[in-house]
Coordinates of C-alpha atoms in Angstrom, one line a residue:
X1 CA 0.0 0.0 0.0
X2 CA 1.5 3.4 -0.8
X3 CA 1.0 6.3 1.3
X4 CA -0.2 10.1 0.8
X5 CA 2.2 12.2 -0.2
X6 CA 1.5 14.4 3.3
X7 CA 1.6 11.4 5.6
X8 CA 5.0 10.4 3.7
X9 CA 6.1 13.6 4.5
X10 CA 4.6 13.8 8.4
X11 CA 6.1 10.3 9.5
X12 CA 9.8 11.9 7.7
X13 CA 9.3 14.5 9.7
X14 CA 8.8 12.0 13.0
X15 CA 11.7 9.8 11.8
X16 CA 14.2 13.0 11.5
X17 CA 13.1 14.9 15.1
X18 CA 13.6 11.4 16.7
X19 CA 17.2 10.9 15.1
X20 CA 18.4 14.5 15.6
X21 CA 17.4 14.3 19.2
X22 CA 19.7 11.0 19.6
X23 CA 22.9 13.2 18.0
X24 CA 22.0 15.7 19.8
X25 CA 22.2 14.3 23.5
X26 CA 25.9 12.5 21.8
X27 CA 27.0 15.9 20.6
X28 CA 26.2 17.6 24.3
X29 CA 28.7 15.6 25.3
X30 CA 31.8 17.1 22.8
X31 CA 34.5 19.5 24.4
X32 CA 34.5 23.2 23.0
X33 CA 37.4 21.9 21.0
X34 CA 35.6 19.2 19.4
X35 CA 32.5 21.7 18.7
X36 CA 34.4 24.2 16.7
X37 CA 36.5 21.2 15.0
X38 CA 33.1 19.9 13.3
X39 CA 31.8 23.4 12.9
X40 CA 34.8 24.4 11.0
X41 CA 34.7 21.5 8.6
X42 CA 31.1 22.6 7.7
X43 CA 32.2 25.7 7.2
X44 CA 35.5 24.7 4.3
X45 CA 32.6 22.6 2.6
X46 CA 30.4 25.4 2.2
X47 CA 33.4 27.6 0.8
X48 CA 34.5 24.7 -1.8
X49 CA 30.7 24.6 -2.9
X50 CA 29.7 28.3 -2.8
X51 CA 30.0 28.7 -6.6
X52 CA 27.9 25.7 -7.4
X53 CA 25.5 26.3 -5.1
X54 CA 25.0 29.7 -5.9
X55 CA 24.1 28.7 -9.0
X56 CA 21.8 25.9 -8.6
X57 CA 19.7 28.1 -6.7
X58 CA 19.3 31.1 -9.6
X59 CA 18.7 28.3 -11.5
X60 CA 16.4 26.4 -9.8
X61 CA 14.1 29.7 -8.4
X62 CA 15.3 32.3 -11.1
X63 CA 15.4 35.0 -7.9
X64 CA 18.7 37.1 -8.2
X65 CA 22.5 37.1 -9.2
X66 CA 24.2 33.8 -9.0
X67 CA 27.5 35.8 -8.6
X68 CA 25.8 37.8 -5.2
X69 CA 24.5 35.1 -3.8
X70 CA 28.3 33.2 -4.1
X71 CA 28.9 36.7 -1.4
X72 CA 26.0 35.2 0.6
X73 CA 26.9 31.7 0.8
X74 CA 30.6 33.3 2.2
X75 CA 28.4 35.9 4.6
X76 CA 26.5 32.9 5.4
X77 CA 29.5 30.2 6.4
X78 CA 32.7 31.9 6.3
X79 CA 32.3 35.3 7.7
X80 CA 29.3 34.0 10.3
X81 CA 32.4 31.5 11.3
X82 CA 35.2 34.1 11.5
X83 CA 32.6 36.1 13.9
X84 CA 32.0 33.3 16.1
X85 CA 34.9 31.0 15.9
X86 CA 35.9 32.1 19.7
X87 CA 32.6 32.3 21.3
X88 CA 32.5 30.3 24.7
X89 CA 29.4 28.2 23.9
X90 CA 29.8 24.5 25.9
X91 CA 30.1 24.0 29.8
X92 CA 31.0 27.0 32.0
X93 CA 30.7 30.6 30.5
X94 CA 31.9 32.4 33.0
X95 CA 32.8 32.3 37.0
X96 CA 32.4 35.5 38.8
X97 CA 33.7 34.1 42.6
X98 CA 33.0 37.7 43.8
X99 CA 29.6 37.6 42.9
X100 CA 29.2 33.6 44.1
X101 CA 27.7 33.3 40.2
X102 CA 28.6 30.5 37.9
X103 CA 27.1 30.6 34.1
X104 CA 26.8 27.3 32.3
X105 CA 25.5 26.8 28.5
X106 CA 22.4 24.7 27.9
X107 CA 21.4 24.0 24.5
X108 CA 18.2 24.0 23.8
X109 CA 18.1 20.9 21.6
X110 CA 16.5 20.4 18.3
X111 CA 16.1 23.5 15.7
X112 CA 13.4 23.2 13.4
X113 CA 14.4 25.6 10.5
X114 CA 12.7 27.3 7.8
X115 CA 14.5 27.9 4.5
X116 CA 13.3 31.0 2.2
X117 CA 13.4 30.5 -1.3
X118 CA 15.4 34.1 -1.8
X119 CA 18.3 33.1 -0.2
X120 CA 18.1 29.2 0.4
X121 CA 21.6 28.1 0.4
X122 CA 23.2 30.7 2.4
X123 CA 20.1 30.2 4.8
X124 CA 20.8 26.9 5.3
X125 CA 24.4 27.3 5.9
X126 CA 24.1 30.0 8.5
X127 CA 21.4 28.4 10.2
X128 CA 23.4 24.8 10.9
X129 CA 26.4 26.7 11.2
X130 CA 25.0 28.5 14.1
X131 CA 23.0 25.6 15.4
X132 CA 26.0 23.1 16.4
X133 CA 28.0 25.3 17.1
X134 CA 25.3 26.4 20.2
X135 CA 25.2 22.1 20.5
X136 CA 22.4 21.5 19.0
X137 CA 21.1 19.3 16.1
X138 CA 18.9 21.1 13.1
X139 CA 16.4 19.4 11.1
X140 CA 15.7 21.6 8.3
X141 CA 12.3 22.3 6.0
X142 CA 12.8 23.7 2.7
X143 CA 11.0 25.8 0.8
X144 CA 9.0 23.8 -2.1
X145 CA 10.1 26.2 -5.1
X146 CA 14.2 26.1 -3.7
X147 CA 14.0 22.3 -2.6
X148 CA 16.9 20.7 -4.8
X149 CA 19.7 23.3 -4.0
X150 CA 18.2 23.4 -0.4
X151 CA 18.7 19.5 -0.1
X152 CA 22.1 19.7 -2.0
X153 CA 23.5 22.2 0.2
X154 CA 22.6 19.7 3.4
X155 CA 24.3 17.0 1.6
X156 CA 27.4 18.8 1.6
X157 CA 27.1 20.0 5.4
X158 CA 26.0 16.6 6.0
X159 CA 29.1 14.9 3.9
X160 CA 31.6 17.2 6.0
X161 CA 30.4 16.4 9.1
X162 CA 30.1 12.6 8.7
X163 CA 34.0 13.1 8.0
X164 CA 35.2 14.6 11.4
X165 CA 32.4 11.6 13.1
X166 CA 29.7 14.0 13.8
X167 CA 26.5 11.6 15.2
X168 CA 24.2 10.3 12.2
X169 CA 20.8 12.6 12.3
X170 CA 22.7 15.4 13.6
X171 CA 21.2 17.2 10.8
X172 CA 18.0 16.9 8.9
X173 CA 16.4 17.9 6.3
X174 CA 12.7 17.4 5.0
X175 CA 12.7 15.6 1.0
X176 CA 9.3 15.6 0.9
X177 CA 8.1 19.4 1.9
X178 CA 4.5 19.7 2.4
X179 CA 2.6 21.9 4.3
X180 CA 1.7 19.2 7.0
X181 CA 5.1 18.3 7.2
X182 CA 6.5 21.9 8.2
X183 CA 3.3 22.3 11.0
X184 CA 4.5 18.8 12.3
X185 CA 7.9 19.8 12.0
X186 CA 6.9 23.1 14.0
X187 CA 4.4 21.5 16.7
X188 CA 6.8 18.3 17.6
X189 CA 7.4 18.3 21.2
X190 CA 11.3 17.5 20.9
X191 CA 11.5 20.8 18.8
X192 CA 14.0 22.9 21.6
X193 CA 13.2 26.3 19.4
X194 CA 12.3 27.4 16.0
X195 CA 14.1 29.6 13.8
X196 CA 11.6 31.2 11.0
X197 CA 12.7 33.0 8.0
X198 CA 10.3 33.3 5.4
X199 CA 6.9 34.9 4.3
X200 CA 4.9 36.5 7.7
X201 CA 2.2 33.5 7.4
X202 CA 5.0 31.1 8.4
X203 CA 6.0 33.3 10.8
X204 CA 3.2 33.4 12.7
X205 CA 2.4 29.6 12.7
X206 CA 6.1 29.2 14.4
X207 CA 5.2 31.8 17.0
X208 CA 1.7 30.0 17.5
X209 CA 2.9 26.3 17.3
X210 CA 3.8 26.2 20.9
X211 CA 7.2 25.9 20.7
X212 CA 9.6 28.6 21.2
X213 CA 10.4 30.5 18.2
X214 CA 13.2 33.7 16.6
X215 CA 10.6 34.7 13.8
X216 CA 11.9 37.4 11.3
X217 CA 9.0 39.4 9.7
X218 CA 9.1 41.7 6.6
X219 CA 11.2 44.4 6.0
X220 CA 10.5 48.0 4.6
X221 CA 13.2 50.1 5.9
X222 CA 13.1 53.6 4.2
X223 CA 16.6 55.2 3.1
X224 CA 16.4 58.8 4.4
X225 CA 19.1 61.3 2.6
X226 CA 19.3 64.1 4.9
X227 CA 20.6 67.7 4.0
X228 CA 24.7 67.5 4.6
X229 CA 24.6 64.0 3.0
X230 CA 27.3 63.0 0.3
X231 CA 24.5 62.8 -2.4
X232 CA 26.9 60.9 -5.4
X233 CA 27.9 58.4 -2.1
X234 CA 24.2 58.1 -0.7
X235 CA 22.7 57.5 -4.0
X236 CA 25.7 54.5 -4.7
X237 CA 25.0 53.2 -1.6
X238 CA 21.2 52.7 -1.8
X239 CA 21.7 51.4 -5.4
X240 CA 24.4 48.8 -4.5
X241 CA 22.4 47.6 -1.7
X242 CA 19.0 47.5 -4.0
X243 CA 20.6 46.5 -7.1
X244 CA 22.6 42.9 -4.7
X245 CA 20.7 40.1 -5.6
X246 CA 18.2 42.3 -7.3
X247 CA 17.3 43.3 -3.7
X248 CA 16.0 39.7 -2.5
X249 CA 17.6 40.6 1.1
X250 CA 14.5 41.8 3.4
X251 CA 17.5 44.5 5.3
X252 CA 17.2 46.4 1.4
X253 CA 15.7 50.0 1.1
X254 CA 12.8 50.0 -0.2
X255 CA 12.1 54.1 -0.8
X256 CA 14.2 56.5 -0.3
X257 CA 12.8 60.1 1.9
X258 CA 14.7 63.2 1.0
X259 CA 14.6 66.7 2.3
X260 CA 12.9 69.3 -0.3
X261 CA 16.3 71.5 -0.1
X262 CA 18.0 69.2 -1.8
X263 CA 15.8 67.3 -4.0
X264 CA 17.1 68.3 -7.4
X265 CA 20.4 67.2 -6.7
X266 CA 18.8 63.9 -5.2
X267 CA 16.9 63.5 -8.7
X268 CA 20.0 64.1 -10.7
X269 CA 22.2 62.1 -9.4
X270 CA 19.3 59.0 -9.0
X271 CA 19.0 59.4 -12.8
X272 CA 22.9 59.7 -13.1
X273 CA 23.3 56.1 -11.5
X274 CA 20.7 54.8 -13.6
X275 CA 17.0 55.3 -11.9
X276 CA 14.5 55.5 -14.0
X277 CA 11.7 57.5 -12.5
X278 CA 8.4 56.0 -13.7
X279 CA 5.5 58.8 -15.0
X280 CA 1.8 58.7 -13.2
X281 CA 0.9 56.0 -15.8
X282 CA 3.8 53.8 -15.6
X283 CA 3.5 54.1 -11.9
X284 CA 0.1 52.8 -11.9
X285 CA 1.1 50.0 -14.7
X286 CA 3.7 48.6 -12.5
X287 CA 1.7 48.4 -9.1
X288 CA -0.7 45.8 -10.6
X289 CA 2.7 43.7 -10.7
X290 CA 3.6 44.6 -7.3
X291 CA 0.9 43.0 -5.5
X292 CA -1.7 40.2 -5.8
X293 CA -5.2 40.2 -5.5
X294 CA -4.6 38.9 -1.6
X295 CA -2.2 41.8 -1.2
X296 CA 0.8 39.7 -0.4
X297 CA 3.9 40.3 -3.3
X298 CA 3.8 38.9 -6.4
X299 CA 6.5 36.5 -6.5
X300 CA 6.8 37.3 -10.3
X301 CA 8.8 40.2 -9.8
X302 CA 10.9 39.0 -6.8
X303 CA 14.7 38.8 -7.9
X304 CA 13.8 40.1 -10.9
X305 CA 16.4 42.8 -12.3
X306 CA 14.5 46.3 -13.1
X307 CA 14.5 45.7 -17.1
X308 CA 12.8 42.6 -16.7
X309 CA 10.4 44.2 -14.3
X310 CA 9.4 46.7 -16.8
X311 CA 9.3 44.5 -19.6
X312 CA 6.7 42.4 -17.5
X313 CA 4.7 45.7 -17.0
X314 CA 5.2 46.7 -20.6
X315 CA 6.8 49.9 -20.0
X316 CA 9.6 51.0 -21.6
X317 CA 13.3 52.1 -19.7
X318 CA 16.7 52.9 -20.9
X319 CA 19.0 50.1 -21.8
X320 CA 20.8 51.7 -18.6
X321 CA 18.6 51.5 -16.2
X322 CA 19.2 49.7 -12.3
X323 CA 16.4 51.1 -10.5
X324 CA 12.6 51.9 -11.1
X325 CA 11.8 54.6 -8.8
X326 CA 7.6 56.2 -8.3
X327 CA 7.0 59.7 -6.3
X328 CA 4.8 59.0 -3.6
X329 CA 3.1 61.3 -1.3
X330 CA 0.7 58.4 0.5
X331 CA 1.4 55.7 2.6
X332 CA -0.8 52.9 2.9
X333 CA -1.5 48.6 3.0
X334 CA -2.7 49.2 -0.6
X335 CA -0.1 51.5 -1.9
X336 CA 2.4 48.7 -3.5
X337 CA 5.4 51.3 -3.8
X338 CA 4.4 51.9 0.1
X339 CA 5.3 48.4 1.2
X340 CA 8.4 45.4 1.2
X341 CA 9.1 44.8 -2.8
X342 CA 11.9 42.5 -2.9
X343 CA 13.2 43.6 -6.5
X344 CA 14.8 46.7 -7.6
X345 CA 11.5 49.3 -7.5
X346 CA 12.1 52.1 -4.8
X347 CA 9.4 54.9 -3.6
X348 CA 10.6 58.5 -3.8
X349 CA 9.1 60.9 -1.4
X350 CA 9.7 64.2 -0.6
X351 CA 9.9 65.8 2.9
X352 CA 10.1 69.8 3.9
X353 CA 12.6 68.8 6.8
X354 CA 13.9 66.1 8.7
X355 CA 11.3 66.6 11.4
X356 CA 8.7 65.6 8.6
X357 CA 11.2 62.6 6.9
X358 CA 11.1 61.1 10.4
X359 CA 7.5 61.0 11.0
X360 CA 7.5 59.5 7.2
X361 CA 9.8 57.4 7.9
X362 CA 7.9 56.1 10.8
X363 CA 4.6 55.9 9.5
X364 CA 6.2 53.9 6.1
X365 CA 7.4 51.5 9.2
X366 CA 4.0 50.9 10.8
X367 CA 2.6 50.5 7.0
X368 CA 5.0 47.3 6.8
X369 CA 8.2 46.2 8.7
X370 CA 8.1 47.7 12.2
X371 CA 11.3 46.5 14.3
X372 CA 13.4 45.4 11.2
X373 CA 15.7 48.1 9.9
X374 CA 16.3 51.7 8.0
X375 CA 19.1 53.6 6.4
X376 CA 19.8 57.1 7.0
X377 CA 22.8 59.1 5.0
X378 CA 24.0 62.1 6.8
X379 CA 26.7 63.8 8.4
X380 CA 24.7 65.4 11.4
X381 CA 25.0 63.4 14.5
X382 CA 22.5 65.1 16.1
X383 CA 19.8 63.9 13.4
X384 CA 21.4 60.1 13.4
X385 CA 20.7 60.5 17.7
X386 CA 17.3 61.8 17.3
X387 CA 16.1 59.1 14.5
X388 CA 17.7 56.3 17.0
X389 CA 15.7 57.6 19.7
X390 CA 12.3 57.7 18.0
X391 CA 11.9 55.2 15.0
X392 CA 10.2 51.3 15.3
X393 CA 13.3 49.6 14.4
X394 CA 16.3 47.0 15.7
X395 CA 18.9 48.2 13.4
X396 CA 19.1 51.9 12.2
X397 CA 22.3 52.0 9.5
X398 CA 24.3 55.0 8.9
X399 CA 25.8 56.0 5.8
X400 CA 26.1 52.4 4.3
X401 CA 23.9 50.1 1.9
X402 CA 20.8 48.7 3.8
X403 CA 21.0 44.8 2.3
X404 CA 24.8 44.7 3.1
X405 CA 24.9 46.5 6.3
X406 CA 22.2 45.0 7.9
X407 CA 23.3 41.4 7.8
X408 CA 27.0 43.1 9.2
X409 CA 28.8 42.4 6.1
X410 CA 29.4 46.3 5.8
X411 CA 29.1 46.9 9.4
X412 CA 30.3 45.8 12.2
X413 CA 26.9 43.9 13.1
X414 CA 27.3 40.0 13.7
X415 CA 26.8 38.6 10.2
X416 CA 23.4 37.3 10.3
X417 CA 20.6 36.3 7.6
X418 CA 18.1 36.1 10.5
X419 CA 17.5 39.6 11.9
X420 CA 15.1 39.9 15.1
X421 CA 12.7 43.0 14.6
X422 CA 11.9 42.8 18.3
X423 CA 8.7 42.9 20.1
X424 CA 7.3 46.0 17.7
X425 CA 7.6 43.5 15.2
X426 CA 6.0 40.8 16.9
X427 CA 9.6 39.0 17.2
X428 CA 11.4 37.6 20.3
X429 CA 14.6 39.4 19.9
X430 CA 15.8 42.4 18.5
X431 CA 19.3 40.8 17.2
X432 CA 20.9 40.0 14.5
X433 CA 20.7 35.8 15.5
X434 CA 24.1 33.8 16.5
X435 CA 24.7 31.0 18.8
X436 CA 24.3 33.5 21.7
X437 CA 20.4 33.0 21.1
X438 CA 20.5 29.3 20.6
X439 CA 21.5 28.1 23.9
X440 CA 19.9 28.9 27.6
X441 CA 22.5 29.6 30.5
X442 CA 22.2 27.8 33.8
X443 CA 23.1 29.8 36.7
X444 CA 24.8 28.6 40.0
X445 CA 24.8 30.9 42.9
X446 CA 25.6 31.0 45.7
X447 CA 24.4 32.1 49.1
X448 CA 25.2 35.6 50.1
X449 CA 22.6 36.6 52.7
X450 CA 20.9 35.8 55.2
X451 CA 17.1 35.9 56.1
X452 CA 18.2 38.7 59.3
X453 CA 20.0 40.9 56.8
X454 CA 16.7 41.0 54.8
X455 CA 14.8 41.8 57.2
X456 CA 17.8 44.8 58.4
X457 CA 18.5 42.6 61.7
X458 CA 22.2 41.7 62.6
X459 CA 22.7 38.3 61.4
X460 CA 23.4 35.4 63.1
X461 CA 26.6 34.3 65.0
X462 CA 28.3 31.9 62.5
X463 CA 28.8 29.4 65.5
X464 CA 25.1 29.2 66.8
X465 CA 24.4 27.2 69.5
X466 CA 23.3 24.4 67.8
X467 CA 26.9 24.1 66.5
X468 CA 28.4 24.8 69.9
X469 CA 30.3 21.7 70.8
X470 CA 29.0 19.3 74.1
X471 CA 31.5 19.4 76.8
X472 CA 31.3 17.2 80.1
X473 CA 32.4 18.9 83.6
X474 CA 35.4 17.6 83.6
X475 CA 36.5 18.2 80.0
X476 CA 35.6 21.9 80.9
X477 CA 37.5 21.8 84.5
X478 CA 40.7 20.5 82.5
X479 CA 40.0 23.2 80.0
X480 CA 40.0 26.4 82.3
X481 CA 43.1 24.8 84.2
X482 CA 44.9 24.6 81.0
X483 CA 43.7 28.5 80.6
X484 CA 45.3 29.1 83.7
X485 CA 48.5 27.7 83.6
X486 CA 49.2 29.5 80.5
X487 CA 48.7 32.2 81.9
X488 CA 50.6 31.7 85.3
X489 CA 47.5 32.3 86.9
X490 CA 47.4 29.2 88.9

């Protein structure tokens, strides 16, 4: 008798939790040594493979620039390794003998991991990367529409650590991805913690399966070019972070705000760099391709470079052109140019001061992607302090490209493809995720009070008399004429 395709997939899912949870309990028992030993073999396989694998997945998806995504795969393995190859993450952390405190690292078990289709292989790296090296196993569930370079890229992590004698299951990965078999994956009771990266409907299952979850929602960060900005540096900046991977990574800008002083110059040198700034009726061509009926992105355009965009819409652009860009004045959940387009379209608004970019810039933020991340290009420290102190964000980047700053490949962030948004965005950490987040501490302490001092009483006599030692008559006669003789008192 052959089975459903979804019970197929539910029991794989069963079969891989039970066997990751048996390596896991043999790899809580490795040394720190022998940790970063298998990491670090994970991590030279991904770098042989990064070419190939970048690749397969244009290929297989047709999101993006196979020779960007080779810089993700090496975000995702080599530099998330060089930025965690001495973190302290088995047995004790740290011993504070002043304090009587003793920290020791916990991991939480079995990651359940969701793969995004924009950047699969690089995902999938990072995340097992970061999961053994916190001690834990990782059973993966791929995206449908990047499944063959997703299981490929397992093969090889899988390959590399069967050669340094990691346990067999220590990580996982779903053949068979259905649906049912990502909500068992995300309900299983041996699940330690979920780590979700994808659209916000599979976010919000992980965070309502039960199971802890790090969820990252949609991004929508706004690039704001303030007054004493480097225009010709702010406008490369934006582009180069828009233009990577035809702007699949959620950290990208996705309109830029500029003050009305300086708005020529902004428009010049946008059209310099090769933006092409759509008319009232190209606008409204284009935002039928922006969004669905549902109002969710039209995967159509994702990855898509901004010729091909426009030949989709049937508008016409300059052989040069990088960037579509539309002057908006609303924001709202049914302006497309108002929300997340992860392609190569920006919206253009204009702002009378940076009083009135910042409440634009927040309410762009509530529209879509609160607690994720914005770009601002100044040289006024006083405007970076007061748009840190007031916007609905985790990660607010200064005078460097969104896509390649936020994931702390242009700034000294850890190098992350999972990127909290914090509680505004419905997330449980604000971070950019490493192995920090993927373990629990145990604490020892000691006692350093007593119930007297609490209570602002002098505390007990360390030798109480219940501890007072029981001594006949005659033990303390000898006692006191010891006492005296020593004293040539008797």
């Amino acid at each position: 008798m052959e089975f459903d395709r979804d019970l197929q997939s539910i029991q794989q899912v069963r079969n891989l939790v039970a066997q990751a949870k048996e390596a896991q309990k043999q790899l809580a028992a490795y040394s720190q040594q022998q940790v970063d030993t298998l990491v670090e073999a994970l991590v030279k396989a991904c770098s042989q493979h990064e070419t190939e694998l970048a690749k397969m997945a244009v290929e297989e998806t047709g999101f993006g620039i196979w020779q960007d995504k080779v810089l993700k795969n090496r975000l995702g393995s080599v530099l998330t390794w060089e930025s965690i190859r001495e973190m302290k993450t088995v047995g004790v952390l740290k011993e504070d003998t002043g304090d009587g405190i003793l920290e020791v690292a916990v991991p939480v078990g079995v990651i359940a991991a969701l793969i995004p289709s924009t950047n699969p292989t690089s995902t999938t790296m990072y995340k097992t990367i970061i999961s053994l090296k916190a001690g834990n196993a990782i059973v993966i569930s791929p995206h449908p529409n990047a499944k063959n370079c997703i299981l490929e890229t397992v093969r090889i992590l899988q390959e590399a650590a069967n050669s340094v004698g990691a346990p067999q299951g220590l990580i996982g990965c779903i053949s068979i991805p259905t649906v049912e078999a990502t909500n068992a994956l995300l309900k299983h009771r041996d699940i330690g913690l979920i780590l979700a990266t994808g659209g916000e409907a599979m976010v919000r299952a992980a965070y309502s399966s039960g199971n802890p979850a790090l969820g990252v929602g949609p991004g929508n960060g706004p690039a704001y070019i303030e007054k004493t900005a480097d225009i010709p540096l702010a406008v490369k900046r934006i582009f180069d972070s828009k233009t990577f991977d035809n702007g699949t990574i959620c950290a990208s800008e996705q309109s830029i705000v500029t003050d009305r002083c300086i708005c020529e110059q902004v428009v010049a040198e946008v059209k310099r760099q090769g933006g092409y700034f759509l008319n009232q009726q190209e606008s409204q061509q284009l935002s039928g391709f922006i969004l669905r009926a549902n109002g969710t992105m039209n995967p159509k355009i994702v990855g898509k470079s901004a010729q091909q965009i426009a030949q989709m819409a049937g508008i016409q652009v300059p052989a040069q052109t990088r960037v579509l860009l539309s002057e908006q004045t609303t924001v709202s959940k049914t302006n497309p140019y108002s929300r997340e387009k992860l392609c190569p379209i920006l919206a253009f608004y204009v702002e009378e001061n940076w009083e009135d970019a910042c409440r634009r810039c927040i309410e762009v933020l509530y529209n879509e992607g609160a607690g994720h991340t914005m770009t601002i290009h100044t040289r006024d420290k006083n405007v970076v302090r007061e748009f840190a102190l007031k916007k609905p964000i985790s990660r607010l980047l200064v005078n460097t490209p969104g896509a390649l700053g936020g994931v702390g490949a242009t700034t000294n962030l850890a190098p992350a493809l999972t990127l909290g948004c914090g509680a505004v965005g419905g997330s449980a950490t604000s971070d950019n995720v490493t192995p920090k987040n993927l373990f629990n501490i145990r604490r020892v302490a000691w006692g350093a009070r007593e119930l007297e001092e609490l209570r602002g009483q002098a505390p007990a006599p360390a030798n109480c008399a219940a501890e007072t030692l029981k001594c006949t008559p005659e033990e303390i006669e000898a006692i006191t004429k010891a006492v005296l003789a020593r004293f040539g008192m008797q």
